Coordinates of C-alpha atoms and ligand atoms in Angstrom, one line a residue:
M4 CA 23.2 191.2 -158.3
E5 CA 21.7 187.8 -159.2
R6 CA 18.5 187.7 -161.3
I7 CA 16.3 185.0 -162.7
V8 CA 15.4 185.6 -166.3
I9 CA 12.5 183.7 -167.9
K10 CA 11.3 183.7 -171.5
G11 CA 7.6 182.8 -171.1
G12 CA 5.5 180.5 -173.2
S13 CA 7.3 177.2 -172.9
K14 CA 5.3 174.1 -172.2
L15 CA 6.6 172.0 -169.3
S16 CA 6.9 168.2 -169.4
G17 CA 8.7 165.4 -167.5
T18 CA 9.2 164.8 -163.8
V19 CA 10.4 166.9 -160.8
K20 CA 11.6 165.4 -157.5
I21 CA 10.5 167.4 -154.5
S22 CA 13.1 168.3 -151.8
S23 CA 12.8 168.1 -148.0
A24 CA 10.6 170.6 -146.3
K25 CA 12.3 173.8 -145.2
N26 CA 9.7 174.2 -142.4
S27 CA 10.6 170.8 -141.1
V28 CA 14.3 170.9 -141.5
L29 CA 14.7 174.1 -139.6
P30 CA 12.9 173.0 -136.3
V31 CA 14.5 169.6 -136.5
I32 CA 18.0 171.1 -136.7
V33 CA 17.2 173.3 -133.7
A34 CA 15.7 170.3 -131.8
S35 CA 19.0 168.4 -132.2
V36 CA 20.4 170.7 -129.5
L37 CA 18.4 168.7 -126.9
S38 CA 20.4 165.6 -127.6
C39 CA 23.7 167.1 -126.3
G40 CA 25.3 164.8 -128.9
R41 CA 25.5 164.2 -132.7
C42 CA 22.5 164.1 -134.9
E43 CA 22.4 163.5 -138.7
I44 CA 19.7 165.0 -140.9
D45 CA 19.2 164.2 -144.6
S46 CA 18.1 167.4 -146.2
S47 CA 18.3 169.7 -149.2
A48 CA 21.0 171.4 -147.3
M49 CA 21.6 174.0 -150.0
L50 CA 18.6 176.1 -148.6
E51 CA 19.8 179.5 -147.5
D52 CA 17.8 179.3 -144.3
V53 CA 19.6 176.0 -143.4
H54 CA 22.9 177.9 -143.6
V55 CA 21.5 180.8 -141.5
I56 CA 20.2 178.5 -138.7
S57 CA 23.5 176.6 -138.8
E58 CA 25.4 179.9 -138.3
V59 CA 23.2 180.8 -135.4
L60 CA 23.9 177.5 -133.7
R61 CA 27.6 177.7 -134.5
S62 CA 27.6 181.1 -132.8
I63 CA 26.8 179.3 -129.5
G64 CA 29.2 176.5 -130.0
A65 CA 27.5 173.8 -132.1
D66 CA 29.7 172.0 -134.6
I67 CA 27.8 171.7 -137.9
C68 CA 28.9 170.1 -141.1
I69 CA 26.8 170.5 -144.2
N70 CA 27.5 168.4 -147.3
K71 CA 25.4 167.6 -150.3
E72 CA 23.3 165.0 -148.7
K73 CA 23.5 165.5 -145.0
I74 CA 23.6 168.0 -142.1
I75 CA 25.6 166.7 -139.1
I76 CA 25.1 168.6 -135.9
D77 CA 27.2 168.0 -132.8
S78 CA 25.7 170.0 -129.9
S79 CA 27.9 168.5 -127.2
H80 CA 29.9 171.7 -126.8
I81 CA 27.1 174.1 -127.0
R82 CA 27.4 176.8 -124.4
N83 CA 24.7 179.0 -122.9
G84 CA 25.8 182.0 -124.9
E85 CA 23.8 184.6 -126.8
P86 CA 23.4 183.8 -130.5
T87 CA 24.5 186.5 -132.8
G88 CA 21.7 189.1 -132.8
E89 CA 22.1 190.1 -136.4
L90 CA 21.6 186.4 -137.5
V91 CA 18.5 186.0 -135.3
R92 CA 17.0 189.1 -136.7
K93 CA 17.7 187.8 -140.2
M94 CA 15.5 184.8 -139.8
R95 CA 12.5 184.5 -137.5
A96 CA 12.9 180.7 -137.2
S97 CA 16.0 181.3 -135.1
F98 CA 13.7 182.1 -132.2
L99 CA 12.8 178.4 -132.1
I100 CA 16.1 178.0 -130.2
M101 CA 14.5 179.4 -127.1
G102 CA 12.7 176.2 -126.1
P103 CA 15.6 173.7 -126.4
M104 CA 18.1 176.1 -124.8
L105 CA 15.8 176.9 -121.9
S106 CA 15.1 173.2 -121.5
R107 CA 18.9 172.3 -121.6
F108 CA 20.3 175.2 -119.5
G109 CA 17.5 176.6 -117.5
R110 CA 18.1 180.1 -118.8
F111 CA 18.6 181.7 -122.2
K112 CA 18.8 185.2 -123.7
I113 CA 18.2 186.0 -127.4
S114 CA 17.5 189.0 -129.5
L115 CA 13.9 189.5 -130.4
P116 CA 13.3 188.2 -133.9
G117 CA 12.7 190.8 -136.5
G118 CA 9.3 191.0 -138.1
C119 CA 9.6 190.5 -141.8
N120 CA 7.8 192.1 -144.7
I121 CA 4.8 189.8 -144.5
G122 CA 3.9 190.9 -141.0
T123 CA 5.0 192.0 -137.5
R124 CA 5.1 188.3 -136.5
P125 CA 4.9 188.7 -132.7
I126 CA 6.1 186.0 -130.2
D127 CA 3.6 186.6 -127.4
L128 CA 2.2 183.0 -127.7
H129 CA 5.7 181.6 -127.4
L130 CA 6.4 183.6 -124.2
K131 CA 3.0 182.9 -122.7
G132 CA 3.6 179.2 -123.1
M133 CA 7.1 179.4 -121.5
I134 CA 5.6 181.3 -118.5
A135 CA 3.0 178.5 -118.2
L136 CA 5.9 176.1 -118.0
G137 CA 7.3 178.0 -115.1
A138 CA 9.8 180.3 -116.8
D139 CA 10.4 184.0 -115.8
I140 CA 10.5 186.2 -118.9
I141 CA 12.5 189.5 -119.0
L142 CA 12.1 191.7 -122.0
G143 CA 14.2 194.8 -122.7
H144 CA 16.6 196.5 -125.1
G145 CA 15.5 194.3 -128.0
Y146 CA 16.2 191.1 -126.1
V147 CA 14.2 188.5 -124.3
E148 CA 15.6 186.4 -121.5
A149 CA 13.9 183.3 -120.1
K150 CA 14.8 181.7 -116.7
A151 CA 13.5 178.5 -115.1
S152 CA 15.4 176.4 -112.5
R153 CA 13.0 173.6 -113.6
L154 CA 10.4 173.6 -116.2
I155 CA 7.1 172.1 -114.9
G156 CA 4.6 170.5 -117.2
S157 CA 1.4 172.5 -117.6
K158 CA -1.8 172.9 -119.7
I159 CA -1.3 175.5 -122.4
Y160 CA -4.1 176.9 -124.6
L161 CA -2.8 178.7 -127.7
D162 CA -5.0 181.7 -128.7
F163 CA -4.0 181.0 -132.3
P164 CA -2.6 177.6 -133.6
S165 CA 0.8 179.2 -134.2
V166 CA 3.3 176.8 -135.9
G167 CA 6.3 178.3 -134.3
A168 CA 4.8 178.6 -130.8
T169 CA 3.6 175.0 -131.0
E170 CA 7.2 173.8 -132.0
N171 CA 9.0 176.0 -129.4
L172 CA 6.7 174.8 -126.6
M173 CA 7.0 171.1 -127.6
M174 CA 10.8 171.5 -127.4
A175 CA 10.6 173.3 -124.0
A176 CA 8.3 170.6 -122.6
V177 CA 10.0 167.4 -123.6
M178 CA 12.3 167.4 -120.5
A179 CA 9.9 169.4 -118.2
E180 CA 8.7 167.7 -115.0
G181 CA 5.4 165.9 -115.6
E182 CA 2.8 166.2 -118.3
T183 CA 2.3 169.2 -120.7
I184 CA -0.9 169.5 -122.8
I185 CA -0.8 172.0 -125.7
E186 CA -4.4 172.8 -126.8
N187 CA -5.4 174.6 -130.0
A188 CA -2.0 173.5 -131.3
A189 CA -0.9 173.9 -134.9
E190 CA -1.7 170.7 -136.9
E191 CA 0.7 171.2 -139.9
P192 CA 2.6 168.1 -141.1
E193 CA 5.9 169.7 -140.0
I194 CA 4.7 169.6 -136.4
E195 CA 4.2 165.9 -136.7
D196 CA 7.6 165.5 -138.3
L197 CA 9.2 167.4 -135.4
A198 CA 7.4 165.1 -132.9
T199 CA 8.7 162.0 -134.9
F200 CA 12.3 163.3 -134.5
L201 CA 11.8 164.2 -130.8
N202 CA 10.4 160.8 -130.1
S203 CA 13.3 159.1 -131.9
M204 CA 15.5 161.0 -129.4
G205 CA 13.5 159.5 -126.5
S206 CA 10.7 162.0 -126.0
Q207 CA 7.2 161.0 -125.2
V208 CA 5.0 163.2 -127.5
V209 CA 1.6 162.1 -128.6
G210 CA -1.1 163.8 -130.6
A211 CA 1.2 165.9 -132.9
G212 CA -0.7 166.8 -136.0
T213 CA -3.9 167.2 -134.1
G214 CA -5.1 170.2 -132.1
T215 CA -4.1 168.6 -128.7
I216 CA -0.5 167.5 -128.1
K217 CA 0.4 165.7 -124.9
I218 CA 4.0 165.5 -123.8
L219 CA 5.3 163.5 -120.8
G220 CA 8.7 165.0 -119.7
V221 CA 11.7 162.7 -119.7
N222 CA 15.1 163.2 -118.0
N223 CA 17.3 163.3 -121.1
L224 CA 17.3 162.7 -124.8
K225 CA 19.7 160.9 -127.0
E226 CA 21.3 161.3 -130.4
A227 CA 19.1 160.4 -133.4
N228 CA 19.1 160.6 -137.2
H229 CA 16.2 161.9 -139.3
T230 CA 14.9 162.3 -142.8
P231 CA 12.5 165.2 -143.0
I232 CA 9.2 165.0 -144.9
F233 CA 8.9 166.4 -148.4
D234 CA 8.2 170.1 -149.0
R235 CA 4.4 170.4 -149.6
I236 CA 4.8 174.1 -150.6
E237 CA 7.4 173.3 -153.2
A238 CA 5.2 170.5 -154.5
G239 CA 2.2 172.9 -154.6
T240 CA 4.4 175.5 -156.5
F241 CA 5.1 173.0 -159.2
M242 CA 1.5 171.8 -159.4
M243 CA 0.5 175.4 -160.0
A244 CA 3.2 175.8 -162.6
A245 CA 1.5 173.0 -164.6
G246 CA -1.7 175.0 -164.4
I247 CA -0.3 178.3 -165.4
T248 CA 1.7 176.9 -168.4
K249 CA -1.2 174.5 -169.4
S250 CA 1.2 171.5 -169.1
K251 CA 1.2 168.0 -167.8
I252 CA 4.0 167.1 -165.4
K253 CA 4.8 164.5 -162.8
I254 CA 5.9 165.5 -159.3
E255 CA 7.7 162.8 -157.3
G256 CA 8.5 162.2 -153.6
V257 CA 5.2 163.5 -152.3
N258 CA 2.5 162.3 -149.9
E259 CA -1.1 163.1 -151.1
E260 CA -2.2 163.4 -147.4
H261 CA -0.2 166.6 -146.9
L262 CA -1.4 168.1 -150.2
K263 CA -5.2 167.7 -149.7
P264 CA -6.1 171.4 -149.4
I265 CA -4.1 172.2 -152.5
I266 CA -5.4 169.2 -154.5
A267 CA -8.9 170.2 -153.6
K268 CA -8.6 173.7 -154.8
L269 CA -6.7 172.9 -158.0
T270 CA -9.3 170.2 -158.8
E271 CA -12.1 172.8 -158.2
M272 CA -10.3 174.9 -160.9
G273 CA -10.3 172.1 -163.4
I274 CA -6.7 170.8 -163.0
S275 CA -6.8 167.0 -163.2
M276 CA -4.6 164.8 -161.1
E277 CA -3.6 161.2 -161.2
I278 CA -2.4 160.2 -157.7
G279 CA 0.2 157.5 -157.4
N280 CA 1.7 156.1 -154.2
N281 CA 4.5 158.7 -153.9
N282 CA 3.8 160.8 -157.0
I283 CA 1.1 162.9 -158.7
I284 CA 0.6 163.5 -162.4
V285 CA -0.8 167.0 -162.7
D286 CA -2.6 167.9 -165.9
G287 CA -3.2 171.7 -166.3
T288 CA -4.1 171.6 -170.0
N289 CA -7.9 172.1 -169.4
E290 CA -9.7 175.4 -169.5
L291 CA -9.5 176.5 -165.8
R292 CA -12.3 178.0 -163.7
P293 CA -12.0 180.9 -161.2
V294 CA -12.2 180.0 -157.5
D295 CA -12.3 181.8 -154.1
I296 CA -9.4 181.1 -151.7
K297 CA -9.3 181.7 -147.9
T298 CA -5.9 180.9 -146.3
M299 CA -6.3 179.0 -143.0
P300 CA -4.2 177.0 -140.5
Y301 CA -3.7 173.4 -141.7
P302 CA -5.6 171.5 -142.9
G303 CA -7.0 174.7 -144.5
F304 CA -5.5 176.2 -147.7
P305 CA -1.9 177.2 -146.8
T306 CA -0.9 180.8 -146.6
D307 CA 2.5 179.8 -148.1
M308 CA 0.6 178.9 -151.3
Q309 CA -1.4 182.1 -151.5
A310 CA 1.1 184.1 -153.7
Q311 CA 1.6 181.3 -156.2
M312 CA -2.2 180.8 -156.4
M313 CA -2.6 184.5 -157.1
S314 CA -0.3 184.2 -160.1
L315 CA -2.3 181.3 -161.4
L316 CA -5.7 183.0 -160.9
C317 CA -4.4 186.1 -162.8
T318 CA -4.5 184.0 -166.0
V319 CA -7.9 182.3 -165.4
K320 CA -11.0 184.0 -167.1
G321 CA -13.5 185.3 -164.5
T322 CA -13.4 186.8 -161.0
S323 CA -11.5 185.1 -158.1
V324 CA -11.2 186.4 -154.6
I325 CA -8.3 185.6 -152.2
T326 CA -8.6 186.3 -148.5
E327 CA -5.4 186.1 -146.5
T328 CA -6.3 185.4 -142.8
I329 CA -2.9 184.5 -141.4
F330 CA -0.5 187.4 -142.2
E331 CA -1.4 191.1 -142.3
N332 CA 0.8 192.1 -145.2
R333 CA 1.1 189.2 -147.6
F334 CA -0.1 190.8 -150.8
M335 CA 3.1 192.6 -151.9
H336 CA 3.4 190.3 -155.0
A337 CA 0.1 191.8 -156.3
T338 CA 1.8 195.1 -157.2
E339 CA 4.4 193.1 -159.2
L340 CA 1.8 191.0 -160.9
N341 CA -0.2 194.2 -161.9
R342 CA 3.1 195.5 -163.5
M343 CA 2.9 192.4 -165.7
G344 CA -0.7 193.3 -166.8
A345 CA -2.7 191.5 -164.2
N346 CA -5.9 193.0 -162.9
I347 CA -5.8 192.7 -159.1
K348 CA -7.6 195.0 -156.7
L349 CA -6.6 194.9 -153.0
D350 CA -9.1 195.6 -150.2
G351 CA -7.5 195.0 -146.7
R352 CA -7.1 191.2 -146.3
S353 CA -8.9 190.5 -149.7
A354 CA -7.7 190.6 -153.2
V355 CA -10.1 190.6 -156.2
I356 CA -8.6 189.1 -159.3
E357 CA -10.0 189.5 -162.8
G358 CA -8.4 187.0 -165.1
V359 CA -6.6 188.5 -168.1
K360 CA -5.8 186.9 -171.5
K361 CA -2.1 187.4 -171.2
L362 CA 0.5 188.6 -168.8
S363 CA 3.4 190.5 -170.3
G364 CA 7.0 189.9 -169.2
C365 CA 8.9 192.8 -167.5
E366 CA 11.3 193.6 -164.7
V367 CA 9.8 192.5 -161.3
K368 CA 11.0 192.0 -157.7
A369 CA 10.7 189.0 -155.4
T370 CA 9.0 190.8 -152.6
D371 CA 9.4 187.8 -150.2
L372 CA 10.0 184.1 -150.4
R373 CA 6.6 183.0 -151.8
G374 CA 6.1 186.2 -153.7
G375 CA 9.3 185.4 -155.5
A376 CA 8.0 181.9 -156.4
A377 CA 4.8 183.6 -157.7
M378 CA 7.0 185.8 -160.0
I379 CA 8.6 182.7 -161.5
L380 CA 5.1 181.2 -162.2
S381 CA 3.8 184.4 -163.8
G382 CA 7.1 184.7 -165.8
L383 CA 6.6 181.1 -167.2
A384 CA 3.2 182.1 -168.6
A385 CA 4.0 185.8 -169.6
E386 CA 4.6 186.9 -173.1
G387 CA 8.3 187.9 -173.6
K388 CA 11.0 188.1 -171.0
T389 CA 10.6 188.5 -167.2
E390 CA 13.6 189.5 -165.1
I391 CA 13.2 188.9 -161.4
S392 CA 15.5 190.7 -158.9
D393 CA 16.0 190.2 -155.1
I394 CA 16.0 186.5 -155.7
Y395 CA 17.8 185.9 -152.4
H396 CA 14.3 185.7 -151.0
I397 CA 13.6 182.7 -153.3
D398 CA 16.8 180.9 -152.3
R399 CA 15.7 180.8 -148.7
G400 CA 13.1 178.2 -149.4
Y401 CA 13.7 176.6 -152.8
V402 CA 16.8 174.5 -153.8
N403 CA 18.0 175.3 -157.3
I404 CA 14.5 176.1 -158.4
E405 CA 15.5 177.4 -161.8
E406 CA 17.4 174.1 -162.6
K407 CA 14.3 172.1 -161.7
F408 CA 12.1 174.2 -164.0
K409 CA 14.8 174.1 -166.8
K410 CA 14.7 170.3 -166.6
L411 CA 11.0 170.5 -167.2
G412 CA 11.5 172.5 -170.3
A413 CA 11.2 176.1 -169.1
D414 CA 13.4 178.8 -170.7
I415 CA 14.8 180.1 -167.4
D416 CA 18.3 181.1 -166.2
R417 CA 20.0 182.7 -163.3
Y418 CA 22.4 185.5 -164.1
D419 CA 24.7 187.6 -162.0
I420 CA 24.0 191.0 -163.6
Ligands
EPZ165 C1 5.6 179.2 -139.9 O1 5.9 180.6 -139.5 C2 6.3 179.1 -141.2 N1 7.7 179.2 -141.1 C3 5.7 180.1 -142.2 O2 6.3 179.8 -143.5 C4 4.2 179.9 -142.4 O3 3.7 180.9 -143.2 C5 3.6 180.0 -141.0 O4 4.2 179.1 -140.1 C6 2.1 179.7 -141.1 O5 1.8 178.5 -141.6 C7 8.4 178.2 -140.6 O6 7.9 177.2 -140.2 C8 9.9 178.4 -140.4 P1 2.8 181.3 -137.0 P2 5.5 181.0 -138.0 O7 3.4 181.4 -135.7 O8 5.7 179.9 -137.0 C9 0.6 185.1 -135.3 C10 7.4 180.3 -145.5 O9 7.1 181.0 -146.5 N2 1.4 184.9 -134.1 O10 1.9 180.1 -137.3 O11 6.2 182.3 -137.7 C11 1.5 185.6 -136.5 O12 1.6 187.0 -136.4 C12 7.1 180.8 -144.1 O13 7.9 179.2 -145.6 C13 1.1 185.6 -133.0 O14 0.2 186.5 -133.0 O15 3.9 181.3 -138.2 C14 0.7 185.2 -137.7 O16 -0.3 186.1 -138.0 C15 6.5 182.2 -144.1 N3 1.8 185.4 -131.9 C16 0.1 183.9 -137.3 O17 0.1 183.8 -135.9 C17 2.8 184.5 -131.8 O18 3.4 184.3 -130.7 C18 0.7 182.6 -137.8 O19 2.1 182.6 -137.4 C19 3.1 183.7 -132.9 C20 2.3 183.9 -134.1

């Protein structure tokens, strides 16, 4: 079983180049199905989730070639089959296929996505939106089927600005008859990036990145190429690594606009930043201050940064409080951090963190993708050796993360033990 082993205490220095955003690459790969042709996507293709979504699409006839630089998807031979249920349950993002396939074939059946360990992750908002667009939804035996002879543009109000529901409904609406308005839409940069790709295929999507998205249906879409935006969560993870190791590093290939909530919080803590035109020099050498965090939909503080921030706050003198408002079970990393000598008390959706002088290295688990990243950060700062198991979680969303940290000077290796 693979493990990441870190000997804590090294200072970091140098530059790290940030990869393409997992949460942009996945919906863009799915959206390419709408072209009925050949699309090319430049991406950090070695992400595990990219391979899973590719397998899901291959299971319904897509021809996908992944090489170091590029993902080439030919969806001309896609059939209206049922994707492999086990793959769909393995990764929730697979459910994004519903929109494009319903749009292209007028009916589609797929296994209900599994929840995952951070929450039940329902799909009610996705289905309510499809019904608003004129689809009939049949649920049963762990499957959901949607049917619509023609999708008709409609006004949809999302009870919650769900990222996935916004993306699924955008992809269902781009070839619907007439205009669709999605209100209380998610505003994450990845939504805007998906709209950029859809529009390069010939869609008419305006307002992506704001709470109201308007989509005028077109008759068909064409092939397009796309370079996804950078991964703001990977960038934030390295910014927090500078803080927890009291180092100064440069992160490259970033856009400050997408990092504003993270920059604001880290600045409040005393981390100083020098913002360049596509890079940021992060200086974590100052004495840091405790802060309170509340995760919110974008442009609030991202839930995907909550675990990494918890690791950092464990080493900051004073009391910090984290409130997780997005997912109901996203504090599993707290138990692992307390094993390392942290002082975290959980109370429902809140975690109270008393900073400690030192964390001590030990055997820990990656409880989920971002919890795993949090273990790397705490291992970098801990006294002695930290051994992280279940690192398959980490590989879902970070490309060669240990190589990137090693290049910055960390004493970190991946072993097959
Ligand atoms: C996306 O998940 C991201 N995944 C998640 O990143 C991210 O944490 C999340 O958005 C929030 O920003 C991808 O983009 C592939 P949601 P998604 O629908 O779309 C509730 C990572 O670490 N909800 O915005 O599944 C849901 O239960 C991953 O990279 C409903 O109630 O998130 C949750 O509480 C983790 N009904 C909240 O909304 C629905 O129909 C946010 O979920 C849909 C969602």
